[in-house]
Coordinates of C-alpha atoms in Angstrom, one line a residue:
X10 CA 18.1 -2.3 1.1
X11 CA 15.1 -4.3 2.5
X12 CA 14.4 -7.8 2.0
X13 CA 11.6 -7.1 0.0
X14 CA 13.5 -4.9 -2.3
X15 CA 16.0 -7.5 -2.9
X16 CA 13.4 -10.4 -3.6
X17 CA 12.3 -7.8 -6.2
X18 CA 15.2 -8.5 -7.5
X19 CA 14.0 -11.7 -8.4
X20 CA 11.4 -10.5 -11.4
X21 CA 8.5 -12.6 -12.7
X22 CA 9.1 -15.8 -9.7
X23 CA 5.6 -16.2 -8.4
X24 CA 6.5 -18.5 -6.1
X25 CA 9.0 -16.5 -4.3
X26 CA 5.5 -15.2 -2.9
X27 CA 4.3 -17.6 -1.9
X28 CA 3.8 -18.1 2.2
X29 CA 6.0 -21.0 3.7
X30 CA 8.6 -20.6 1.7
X31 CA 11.5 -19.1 4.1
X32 CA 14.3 -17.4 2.3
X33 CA 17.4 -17.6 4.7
X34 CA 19.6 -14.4 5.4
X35 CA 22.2 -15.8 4.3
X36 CA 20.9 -15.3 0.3
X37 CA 19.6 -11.9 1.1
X38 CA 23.4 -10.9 2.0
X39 CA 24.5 -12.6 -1.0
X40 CA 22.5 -11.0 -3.1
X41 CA 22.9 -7.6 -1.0
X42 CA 27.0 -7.5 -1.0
X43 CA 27.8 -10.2 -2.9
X44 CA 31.9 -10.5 -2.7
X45 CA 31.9 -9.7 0.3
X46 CA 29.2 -12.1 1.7
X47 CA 31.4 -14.8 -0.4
X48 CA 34.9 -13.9 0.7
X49 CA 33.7 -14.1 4.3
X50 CA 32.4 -17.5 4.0
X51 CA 34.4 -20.0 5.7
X52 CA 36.1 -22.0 3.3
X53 CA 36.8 -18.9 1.3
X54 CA 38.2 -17.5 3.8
X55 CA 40.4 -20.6 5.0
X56 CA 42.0 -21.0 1.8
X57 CA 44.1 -18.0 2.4
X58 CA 47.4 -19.6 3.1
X59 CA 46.2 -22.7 3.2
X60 CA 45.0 -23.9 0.1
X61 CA 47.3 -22.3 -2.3
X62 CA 45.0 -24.1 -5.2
X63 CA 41.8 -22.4 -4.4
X64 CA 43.2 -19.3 -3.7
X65 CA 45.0 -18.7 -6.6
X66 CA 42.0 -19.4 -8.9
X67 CA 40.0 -17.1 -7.3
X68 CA 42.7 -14.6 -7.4
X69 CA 42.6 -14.8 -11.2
X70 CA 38.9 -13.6 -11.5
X71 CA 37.8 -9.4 -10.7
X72 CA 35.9 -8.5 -7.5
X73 CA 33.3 -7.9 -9.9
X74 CA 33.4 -10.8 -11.7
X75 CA 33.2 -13.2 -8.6
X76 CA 30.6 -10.7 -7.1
X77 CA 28.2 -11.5 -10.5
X78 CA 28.3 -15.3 -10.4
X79 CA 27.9 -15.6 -6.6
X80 CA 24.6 -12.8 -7.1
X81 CA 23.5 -15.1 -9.9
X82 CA 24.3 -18.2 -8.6
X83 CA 22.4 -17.3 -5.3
X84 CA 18.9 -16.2 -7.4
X85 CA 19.5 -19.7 -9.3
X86 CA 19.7 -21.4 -5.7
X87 CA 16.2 -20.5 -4.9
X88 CA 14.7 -21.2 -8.3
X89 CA 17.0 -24.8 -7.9
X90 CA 15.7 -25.4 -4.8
X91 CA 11.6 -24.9 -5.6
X92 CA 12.3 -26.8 -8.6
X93 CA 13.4 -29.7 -6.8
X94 CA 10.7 -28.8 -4.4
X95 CA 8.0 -29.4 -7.1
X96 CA 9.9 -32.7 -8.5
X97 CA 9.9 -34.1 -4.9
X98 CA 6.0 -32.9 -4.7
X99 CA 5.3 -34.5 -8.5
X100 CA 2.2 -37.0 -8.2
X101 CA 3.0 -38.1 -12.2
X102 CA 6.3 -39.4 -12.0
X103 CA 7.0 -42.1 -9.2
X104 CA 10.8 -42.8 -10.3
X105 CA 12.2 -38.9 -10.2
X106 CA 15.6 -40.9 -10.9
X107 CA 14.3 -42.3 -13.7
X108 CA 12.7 -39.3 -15.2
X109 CA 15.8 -37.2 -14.7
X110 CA 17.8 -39.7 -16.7
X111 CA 15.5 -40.1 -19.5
X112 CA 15.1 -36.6 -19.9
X113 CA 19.1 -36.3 -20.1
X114 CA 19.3 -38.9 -22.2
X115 CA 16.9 -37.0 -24.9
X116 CA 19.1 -34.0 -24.4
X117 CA 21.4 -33.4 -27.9
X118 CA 24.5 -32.5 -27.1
X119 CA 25.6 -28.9 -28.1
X120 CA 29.3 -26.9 -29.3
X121 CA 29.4 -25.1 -25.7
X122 CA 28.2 -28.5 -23.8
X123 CA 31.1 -30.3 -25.5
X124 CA 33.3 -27.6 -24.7
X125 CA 32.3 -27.2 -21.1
X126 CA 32.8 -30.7 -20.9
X127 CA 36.6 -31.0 -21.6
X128 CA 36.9 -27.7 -19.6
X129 CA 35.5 -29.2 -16.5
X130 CA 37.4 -32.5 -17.3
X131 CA 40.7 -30.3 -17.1
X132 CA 39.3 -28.5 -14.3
X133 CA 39.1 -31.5 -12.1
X134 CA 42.5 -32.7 -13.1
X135 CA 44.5 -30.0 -13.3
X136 CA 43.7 -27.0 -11.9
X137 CA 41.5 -27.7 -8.9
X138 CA 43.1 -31.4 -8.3
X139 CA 40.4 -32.8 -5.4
X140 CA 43.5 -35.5 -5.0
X141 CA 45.8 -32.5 -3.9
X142 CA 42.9 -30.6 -2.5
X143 CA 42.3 -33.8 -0.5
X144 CA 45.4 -33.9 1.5
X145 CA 45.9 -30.4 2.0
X146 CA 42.8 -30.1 4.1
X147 CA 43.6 -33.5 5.8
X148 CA 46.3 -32.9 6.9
X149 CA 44.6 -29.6 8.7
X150 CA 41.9 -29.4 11.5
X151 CA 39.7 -27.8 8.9
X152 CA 36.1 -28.6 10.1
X153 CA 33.3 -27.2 7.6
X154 CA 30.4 -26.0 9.5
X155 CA 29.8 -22.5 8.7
X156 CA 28.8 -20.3 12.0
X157 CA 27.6 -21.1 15.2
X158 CA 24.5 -22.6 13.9
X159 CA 24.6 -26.5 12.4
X160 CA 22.4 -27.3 9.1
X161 CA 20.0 -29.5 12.0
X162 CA 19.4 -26.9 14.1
X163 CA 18.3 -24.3 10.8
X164 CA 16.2 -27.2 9.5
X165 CA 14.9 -27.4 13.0
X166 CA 14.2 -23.6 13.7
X167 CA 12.3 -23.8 10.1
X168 CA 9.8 -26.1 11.3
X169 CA 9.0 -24.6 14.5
X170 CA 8.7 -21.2 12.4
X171 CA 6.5 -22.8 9.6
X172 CA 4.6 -24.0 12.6
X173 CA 3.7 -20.8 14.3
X174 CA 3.1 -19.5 10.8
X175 CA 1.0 -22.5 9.8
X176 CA -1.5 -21.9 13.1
X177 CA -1.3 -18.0 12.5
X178 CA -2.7 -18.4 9.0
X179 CA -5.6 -20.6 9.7
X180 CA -6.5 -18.7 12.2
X181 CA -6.2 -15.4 9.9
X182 CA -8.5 -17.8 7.1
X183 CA -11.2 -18.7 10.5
X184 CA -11.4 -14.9 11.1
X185 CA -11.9 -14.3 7.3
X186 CA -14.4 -17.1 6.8
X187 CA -16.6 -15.8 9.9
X188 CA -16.2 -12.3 8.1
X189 CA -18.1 -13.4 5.4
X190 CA -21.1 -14.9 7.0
X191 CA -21.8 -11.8 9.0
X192 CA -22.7 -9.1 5.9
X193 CA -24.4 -12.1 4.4
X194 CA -26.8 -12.2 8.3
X195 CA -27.4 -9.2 8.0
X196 CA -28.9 -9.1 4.2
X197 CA -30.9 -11.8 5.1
X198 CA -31.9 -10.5 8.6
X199 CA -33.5 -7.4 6.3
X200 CA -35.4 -9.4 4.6
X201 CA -36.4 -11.9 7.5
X202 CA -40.3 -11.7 6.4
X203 CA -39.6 -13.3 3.0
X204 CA -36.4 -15.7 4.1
X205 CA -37.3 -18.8 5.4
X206 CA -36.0 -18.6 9.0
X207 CA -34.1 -22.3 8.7
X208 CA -31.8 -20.2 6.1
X209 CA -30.8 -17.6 8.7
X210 CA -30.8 -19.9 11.5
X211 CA -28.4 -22.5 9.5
X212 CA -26.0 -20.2 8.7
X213 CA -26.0 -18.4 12.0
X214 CA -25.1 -22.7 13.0
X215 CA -22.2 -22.8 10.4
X216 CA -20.4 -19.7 11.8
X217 CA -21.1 -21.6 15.4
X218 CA -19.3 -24.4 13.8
X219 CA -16.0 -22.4 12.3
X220 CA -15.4 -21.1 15.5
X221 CA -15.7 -24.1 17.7
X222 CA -14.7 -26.9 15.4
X223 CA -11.4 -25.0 14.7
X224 CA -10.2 -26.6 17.9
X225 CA -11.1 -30.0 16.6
X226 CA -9.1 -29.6 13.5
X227 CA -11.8 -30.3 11.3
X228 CA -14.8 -28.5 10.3
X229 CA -17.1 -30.2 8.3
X230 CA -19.9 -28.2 7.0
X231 CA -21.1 -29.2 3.9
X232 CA -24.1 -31.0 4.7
X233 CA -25.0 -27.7 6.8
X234 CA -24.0 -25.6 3.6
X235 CA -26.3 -27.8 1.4
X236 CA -29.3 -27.5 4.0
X237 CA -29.1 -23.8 3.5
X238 CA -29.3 -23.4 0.0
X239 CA -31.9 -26.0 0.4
X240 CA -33.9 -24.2 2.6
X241 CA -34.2 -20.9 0.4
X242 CA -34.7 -23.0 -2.6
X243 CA -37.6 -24.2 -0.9
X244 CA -38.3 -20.8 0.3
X245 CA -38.4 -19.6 -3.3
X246 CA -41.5 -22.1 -4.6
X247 CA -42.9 -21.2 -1.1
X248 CA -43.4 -17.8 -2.8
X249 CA -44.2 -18.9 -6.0
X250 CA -46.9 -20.9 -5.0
X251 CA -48.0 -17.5 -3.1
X252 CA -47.6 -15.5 -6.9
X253 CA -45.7 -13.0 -4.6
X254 CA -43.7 -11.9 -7.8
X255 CA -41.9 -8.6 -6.3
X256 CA -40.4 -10.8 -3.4
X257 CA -39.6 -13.7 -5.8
X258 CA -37.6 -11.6 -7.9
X259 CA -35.9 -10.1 -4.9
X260 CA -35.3 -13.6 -3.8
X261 CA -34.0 -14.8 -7.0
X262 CA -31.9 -11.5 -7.0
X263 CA -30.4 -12.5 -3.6
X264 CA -29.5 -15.9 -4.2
X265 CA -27.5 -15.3 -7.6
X266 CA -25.7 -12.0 -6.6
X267 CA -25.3 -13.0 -2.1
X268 CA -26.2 -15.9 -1.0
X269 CA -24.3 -18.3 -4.0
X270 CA -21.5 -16.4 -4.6
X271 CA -21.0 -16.1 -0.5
X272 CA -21.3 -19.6 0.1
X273 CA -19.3 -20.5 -2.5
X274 CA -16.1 -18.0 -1.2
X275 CA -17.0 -19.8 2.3
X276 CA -16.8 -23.3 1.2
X277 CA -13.2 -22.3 -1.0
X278 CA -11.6 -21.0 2.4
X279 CA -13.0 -23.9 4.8
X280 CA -11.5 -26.2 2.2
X281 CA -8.3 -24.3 2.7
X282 CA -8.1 -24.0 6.1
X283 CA -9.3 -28.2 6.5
X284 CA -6.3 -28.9 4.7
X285 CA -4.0 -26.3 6.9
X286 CA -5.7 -28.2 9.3
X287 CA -4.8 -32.1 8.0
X288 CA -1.7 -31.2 8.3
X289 CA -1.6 -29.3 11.9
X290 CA -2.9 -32.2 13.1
X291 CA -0.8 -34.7 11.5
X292 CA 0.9 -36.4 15.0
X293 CA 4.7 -36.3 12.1
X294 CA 4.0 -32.6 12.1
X295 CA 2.8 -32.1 15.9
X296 CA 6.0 -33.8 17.0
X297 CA 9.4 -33.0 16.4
X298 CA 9.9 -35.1 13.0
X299 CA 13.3 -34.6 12.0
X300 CA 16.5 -36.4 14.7
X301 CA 19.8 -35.5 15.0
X302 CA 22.2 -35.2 11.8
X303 CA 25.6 -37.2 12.3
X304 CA 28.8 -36.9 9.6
X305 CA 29.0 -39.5 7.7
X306 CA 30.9 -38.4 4.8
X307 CA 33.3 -40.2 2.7
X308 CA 35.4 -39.8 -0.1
X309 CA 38.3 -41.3 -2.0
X310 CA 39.0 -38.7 -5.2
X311 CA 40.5 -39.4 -8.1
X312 CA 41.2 -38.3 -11.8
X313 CA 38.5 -38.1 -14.3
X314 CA 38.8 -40.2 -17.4
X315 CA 37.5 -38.3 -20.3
X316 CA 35.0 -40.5 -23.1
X317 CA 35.7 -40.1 -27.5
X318 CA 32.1 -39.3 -27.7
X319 CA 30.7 -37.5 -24.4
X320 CA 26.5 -37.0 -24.1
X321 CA 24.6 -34.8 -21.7
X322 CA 25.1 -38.0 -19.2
X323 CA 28.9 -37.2 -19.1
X324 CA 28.7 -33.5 -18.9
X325 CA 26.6 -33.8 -15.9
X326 CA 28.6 -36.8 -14.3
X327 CA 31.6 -34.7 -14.8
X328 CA 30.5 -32.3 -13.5
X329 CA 28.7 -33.9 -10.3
X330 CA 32.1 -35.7 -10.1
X331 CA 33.9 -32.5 -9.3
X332 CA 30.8 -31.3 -6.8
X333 CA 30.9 -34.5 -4.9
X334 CA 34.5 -34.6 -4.7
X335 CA 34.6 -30.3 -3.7
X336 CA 32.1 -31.0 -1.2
X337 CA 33.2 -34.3 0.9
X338 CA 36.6 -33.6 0.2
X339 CA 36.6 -29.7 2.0
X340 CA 33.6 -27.9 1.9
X341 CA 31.3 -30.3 3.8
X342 CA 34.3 -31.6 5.9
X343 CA 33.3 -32.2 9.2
X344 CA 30.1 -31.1 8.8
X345 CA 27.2 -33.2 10.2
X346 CA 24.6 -34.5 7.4
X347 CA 23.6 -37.8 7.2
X348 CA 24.7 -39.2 3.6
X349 CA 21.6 -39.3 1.6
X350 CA 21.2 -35.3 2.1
X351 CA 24.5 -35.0 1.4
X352 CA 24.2 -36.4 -2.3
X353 CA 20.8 -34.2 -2.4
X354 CA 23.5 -31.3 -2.2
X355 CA 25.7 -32.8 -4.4
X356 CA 22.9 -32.7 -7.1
X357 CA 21.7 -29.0 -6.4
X358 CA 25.2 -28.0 -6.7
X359 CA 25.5 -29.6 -10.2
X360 CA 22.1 -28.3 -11.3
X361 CA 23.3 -24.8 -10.3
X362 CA 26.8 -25.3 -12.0
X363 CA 24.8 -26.6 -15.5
X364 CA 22.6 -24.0 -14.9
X365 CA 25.5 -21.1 -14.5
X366 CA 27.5 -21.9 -17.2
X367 CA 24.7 -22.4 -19.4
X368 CA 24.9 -26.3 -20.3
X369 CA 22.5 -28.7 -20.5
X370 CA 21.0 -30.9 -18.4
X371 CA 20.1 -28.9 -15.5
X372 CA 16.4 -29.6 -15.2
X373 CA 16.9 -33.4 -15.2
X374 CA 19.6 -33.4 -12.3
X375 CA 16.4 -31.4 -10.6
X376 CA 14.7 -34.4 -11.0
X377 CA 17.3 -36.8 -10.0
X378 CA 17.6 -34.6 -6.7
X379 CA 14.3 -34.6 -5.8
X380 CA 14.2 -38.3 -6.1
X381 CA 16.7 -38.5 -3.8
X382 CA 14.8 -36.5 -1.3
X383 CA 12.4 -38.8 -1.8
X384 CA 14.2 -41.4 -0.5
X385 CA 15.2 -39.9 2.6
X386 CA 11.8 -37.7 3.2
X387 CA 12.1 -39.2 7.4
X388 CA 15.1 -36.3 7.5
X389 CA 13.4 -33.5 6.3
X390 CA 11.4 -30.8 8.3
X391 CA 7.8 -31.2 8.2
X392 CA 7.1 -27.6 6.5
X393 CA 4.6 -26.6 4.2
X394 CA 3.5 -23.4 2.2
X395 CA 0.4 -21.4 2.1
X396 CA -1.1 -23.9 -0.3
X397 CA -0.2 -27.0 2.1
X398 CA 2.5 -28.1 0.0
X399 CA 5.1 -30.2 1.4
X400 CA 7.7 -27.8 1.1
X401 CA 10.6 -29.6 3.3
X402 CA 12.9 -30.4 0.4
X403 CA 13.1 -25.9 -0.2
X404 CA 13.3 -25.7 3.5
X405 CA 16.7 -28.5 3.5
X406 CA 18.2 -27.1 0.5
X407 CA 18.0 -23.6 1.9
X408 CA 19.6 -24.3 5.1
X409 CA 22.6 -25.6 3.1
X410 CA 22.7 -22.4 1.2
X411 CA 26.2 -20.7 1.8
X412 CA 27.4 -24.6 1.5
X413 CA 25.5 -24.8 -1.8
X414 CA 26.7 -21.5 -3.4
X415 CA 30.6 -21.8 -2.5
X416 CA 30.8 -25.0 -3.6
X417 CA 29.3 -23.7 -7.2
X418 CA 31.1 -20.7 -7.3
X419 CA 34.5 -22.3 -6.8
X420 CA 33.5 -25.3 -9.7
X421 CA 32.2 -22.8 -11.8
X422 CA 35.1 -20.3 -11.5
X423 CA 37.5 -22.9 -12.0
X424 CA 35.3 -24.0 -15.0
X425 CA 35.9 -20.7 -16.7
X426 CA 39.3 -20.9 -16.2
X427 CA 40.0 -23.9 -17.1
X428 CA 37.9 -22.4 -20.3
X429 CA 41.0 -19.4 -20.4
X430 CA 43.4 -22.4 -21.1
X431 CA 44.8 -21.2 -24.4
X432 CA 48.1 -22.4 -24.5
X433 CA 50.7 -21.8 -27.5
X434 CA 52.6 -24.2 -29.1
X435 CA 56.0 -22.8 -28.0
X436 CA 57.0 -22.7 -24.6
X437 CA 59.6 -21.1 -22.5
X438 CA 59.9 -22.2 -18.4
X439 CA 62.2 -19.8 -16.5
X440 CA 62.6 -21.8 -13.2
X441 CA 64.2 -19.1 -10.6
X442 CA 66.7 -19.6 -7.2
X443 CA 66.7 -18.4 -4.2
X444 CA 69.3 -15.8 -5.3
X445 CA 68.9 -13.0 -8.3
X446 CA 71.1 -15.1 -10.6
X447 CA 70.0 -15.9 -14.3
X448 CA 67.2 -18.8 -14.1
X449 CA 67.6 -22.3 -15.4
X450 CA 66.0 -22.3 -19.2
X451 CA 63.8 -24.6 -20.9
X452 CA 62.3 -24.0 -24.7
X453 CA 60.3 -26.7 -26.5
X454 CA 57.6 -27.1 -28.5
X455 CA 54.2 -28.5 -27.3
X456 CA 51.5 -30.3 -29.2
X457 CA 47.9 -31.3 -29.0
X458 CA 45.2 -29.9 -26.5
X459 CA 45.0 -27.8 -23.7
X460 CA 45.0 -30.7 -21.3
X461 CA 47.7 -32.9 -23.2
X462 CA 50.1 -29.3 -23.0
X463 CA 49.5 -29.3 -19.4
X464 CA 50.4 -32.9 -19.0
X465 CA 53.3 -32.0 -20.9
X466 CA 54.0 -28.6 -19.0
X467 CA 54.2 -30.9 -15.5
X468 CA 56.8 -34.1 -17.4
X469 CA 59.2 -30.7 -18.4
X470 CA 59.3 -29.2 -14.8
X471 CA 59.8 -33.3 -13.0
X472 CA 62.6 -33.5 -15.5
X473 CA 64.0 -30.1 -14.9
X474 CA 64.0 -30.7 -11.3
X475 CA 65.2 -34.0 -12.0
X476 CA 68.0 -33.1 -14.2
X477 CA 69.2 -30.0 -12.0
X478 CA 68.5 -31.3 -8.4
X479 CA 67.7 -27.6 -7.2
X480 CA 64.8 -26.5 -4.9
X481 CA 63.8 -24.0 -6.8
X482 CA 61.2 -20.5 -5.4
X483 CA 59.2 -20.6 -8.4
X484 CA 58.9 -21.5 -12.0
X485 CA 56.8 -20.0 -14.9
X486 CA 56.3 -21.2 -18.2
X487 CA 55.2 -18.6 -21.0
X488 CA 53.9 -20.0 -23.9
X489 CA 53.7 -18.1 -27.3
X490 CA 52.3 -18.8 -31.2
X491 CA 55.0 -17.2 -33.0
X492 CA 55.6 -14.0 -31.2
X493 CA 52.0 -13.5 -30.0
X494 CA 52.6 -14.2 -26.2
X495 CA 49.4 -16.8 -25.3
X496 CA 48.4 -18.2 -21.4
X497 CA 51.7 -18.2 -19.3
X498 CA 51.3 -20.6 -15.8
X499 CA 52.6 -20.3 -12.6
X500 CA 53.9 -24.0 -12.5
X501 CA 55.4 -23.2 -8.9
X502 CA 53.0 -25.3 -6.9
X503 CA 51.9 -28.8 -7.2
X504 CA 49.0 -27.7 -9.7
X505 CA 49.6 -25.4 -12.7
X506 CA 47.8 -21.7 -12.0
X507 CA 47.1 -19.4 -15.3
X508 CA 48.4 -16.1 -14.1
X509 CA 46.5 -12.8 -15.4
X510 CA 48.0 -10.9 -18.0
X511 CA 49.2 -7.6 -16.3
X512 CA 50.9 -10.5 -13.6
X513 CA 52.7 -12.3 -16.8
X514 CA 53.5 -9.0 -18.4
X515 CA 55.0 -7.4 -15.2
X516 CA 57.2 -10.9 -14.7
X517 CA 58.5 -11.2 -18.6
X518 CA 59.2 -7.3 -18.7
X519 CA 61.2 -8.0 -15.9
X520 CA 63.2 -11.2 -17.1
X521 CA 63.7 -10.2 -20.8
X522 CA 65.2 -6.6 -19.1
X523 CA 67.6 -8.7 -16.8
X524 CA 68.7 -11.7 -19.4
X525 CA 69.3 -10.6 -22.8
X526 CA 68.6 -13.8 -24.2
X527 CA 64.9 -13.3 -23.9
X528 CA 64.8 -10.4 -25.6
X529 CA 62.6 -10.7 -29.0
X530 CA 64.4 -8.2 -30.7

């Protein structure tokens, strides 16, 4: 499949048209093979065996499944990041910080925000656990950057591309600008009896001037453009005065349906190219204007406190807690980006999390984003679109892309897990030996939500290991409303994992064959 039949992909997005605007490879493989593009990824593919967490809740979700939120998630990454593009570029808002929070604060919350928020609450604090997450990769030479290539030298190869593309299109707008003046020479040429010869001779000074003021990186022509329609005007009453009516109409004729309408396609493309030209000439974009990126990347995670009556403003600070804690804590480990980009990835990764599960808020963190760009504008490329632009906040965010999308996939897997949470108010942990005989039993009865079943869930297994003082190979807890058999966890590792039903049938089938006292019968 071609690149151009995968943007297609992407239906009614103008912009994704529009010249300037790089899309890296690494999207057009996501979008092309999406699973696999994602399980490849680095820290995908380092938390096989080594982050048991991670692993297991991606284990929980279909190939299919993980290949249709990555494939969205990496269509929303390009609408995210010209969104925050046109935020940074916004000449009617001067705090973006403050416009992102007002318009969150306007936001009512809805059923599913609610609900997304105490799902990402418990997804924080229970089944992802940054704290946990934290040390594993600590205590691990786990460094972040993905490939051979760092996010400075992408940012840097975009600018020296939008560069060469920059001087290729003015050039292409010089040659089309030129191209217009000559059809117009030669009308006028026909008629060179009737034309006053200033006309021909001042526009035959205005193509002079396109092709050697290009050099200069300014071509200023309107006083030559206004001496020309001058001229025939005065041409025209020349004429008149004369009562030469068939060549005044012809005249007349000429102006309204060439000469205007050329002149006026003229002036739109020198005013194009002048400002391609502004900005090839700007000594920031002639130079290189972007240094060196160094790590600077800290982080100290910790549990989430949930609020009795959550807004927008907590659903996105929940969930911008969990992207900032994902992201020091493993997926930007290591990885050299000076801090204020680094909280500019936080935000798109939020924004595309909102986005993907369909809460609110989204378009404000866009805001909030750009303003943070704005504040560190001195580290982005100097890259513009066909329009001129500043497009160096796209070009950033779309170097960071694989970085971007894992980091939302995990948070919004983990989300919709934490969503699967349905745990019954009986329980039954079978915590199994090393050897085939009958496992240590615990039934009890759990109250209130998921998250306080959880909590209760990890007090039964301390005091069970407590109690017992064996080391055991794993323990599972099914859980059950009457006999309806509800979510049953894999409580064998330091952080509860849901298992998937045919998983949890296969292991009950098995225990209530071997003990008797399971059996339901």
């Amino acid at each position: 499949m071609s690149k151009e039949d995968i943007l297609g992909q992407i239906s009614g997005e103008d912009w994704i048209k529009k010249g300037g605007l790089d899309v890296p490879d690494d999207i057009f493989s996501a979008l092309e093979s999406p699973f696999d593009w994602f399980d490849e990824l680095k820290p995908i593919s380092f938390s096989r065996g080594n982050l048991p967490t991670i692993e297991n809740i991606l284990s929980y979700f279909s190939e299919s499944e993980i290949s249709n939120i990555v494939k969205s998630s990496s269509i929303e990454m390009l609408r995210t990041s010209y969104g925050i593009n046109k935020c940074f570029n916004s000449k009617v808002y001067s705090n973006l910080a403050a416009k992102g929070d007002q318009l969150a604060a306007s936001l009512k919350l809805k059923t599913r925000d609610l609900q997304i928020y105490q799902a990402a609450i418990q997804a924080n604090n229970l089944f992802l656990n940054v704290g946990l997450l934290n040390k594993q990769v600590s205590s691990s030479s786990y460094d972040g950057q993905m490939g051979e290539v760092s996010i400075y030298q992408k940012v840097k190869a975009a600018e020296i591309n939008n560069k060469d593309w920059l001087h290729s299109l003015a050039e292409k707008i010089q040659e089309k600008a030129v191209q217009i003046l000559e059809p117009l020479l030669d009308q006028l040429q026909e008629r060179k009896d009737s034309i006053p010869e200033e006309v021909i001779r001042g526009i035959q000074i205005v193509r002079e001037k396109v092709l050697d003021e290009f050099a200069k990186f300014y071509i200023d022509l309107e006083k030559s453009l206004l001496k020309i329609k001058n001229d025939f005007a005065e041409g025209i009453r020349a004429l008149k005065k004369k009562a030469l009516d068939p060549f005044l109409a012809d005249m007349r004729e000429l102006r309204k349906k060439v000469l205007n309408p050329a002149i006026k396609d003229f002036r739109k493309l020198i005013n194009k190219l002048n400002k391609l030209l502004a900005i090839i000439k700007d000594e920031k974009y002639k130079n290189d204007s972007v240094g060196g990126y160094t790590i600077s990347s800290s982080f100290s995670p910790s549990a989430i406190v949930p609020v009795a009556s959550p807004s927008v403003i907590d659903v996105i600070g929940v969930v911008n807690a969990i992207a900032s804690g994902l992201l020091q804590t493993f997926i930007l480990k290591g990885v050299a980006i000076p801090a204020q980009l680094a909280e500019a990835v936080t935000k798109t990764v939020t924004s595309l999390v909102l986005k993907g599960l369909n809460a609110s808020g989204a378009e404000a963190v866009r805001y909030i984003a750009g303003g943070v760009l704005r504040g560190a504008k001195d580290l982005l490329p100097a890259v513009f679109n066909n329009t001129g632009m500043f497009a160096g906040a796209w070009s950033f965010l779309t170097s960071c892309a694989p970085y971007i999308i894992a980091a939302a996939v995990i948070i919004i897997i983990t989300i919709k897990l934490s969503q699967k949470a349905d745990i019954g108010n009986w329980i039954t942990v079978l915590a199994v030996g090393n050897n085939n005989q009958e496992p240590d039993t615990v039934f009890a009865r759990l109250l209130g939500d998921a998250q306080e079943k959880l909590k209760d869930l990890g007090k039964i297994k301390e005091d069970l290991i407590q109690e017992t003082g064996k080391q055991y190979a794993n323990i599972y807890a099914f859980s059950f409303d009457g006999d309806a058999r509800k979510l049953c966890i894999d409580m064998s590792l330091a952080v509860p994992i849901p298992m998937k039903d045919e998983i949890a049938n296969t292991l009950w089938t098995e225990f209530s064959t071997n003990f008797d006292f399971l059996s339901k019968e």
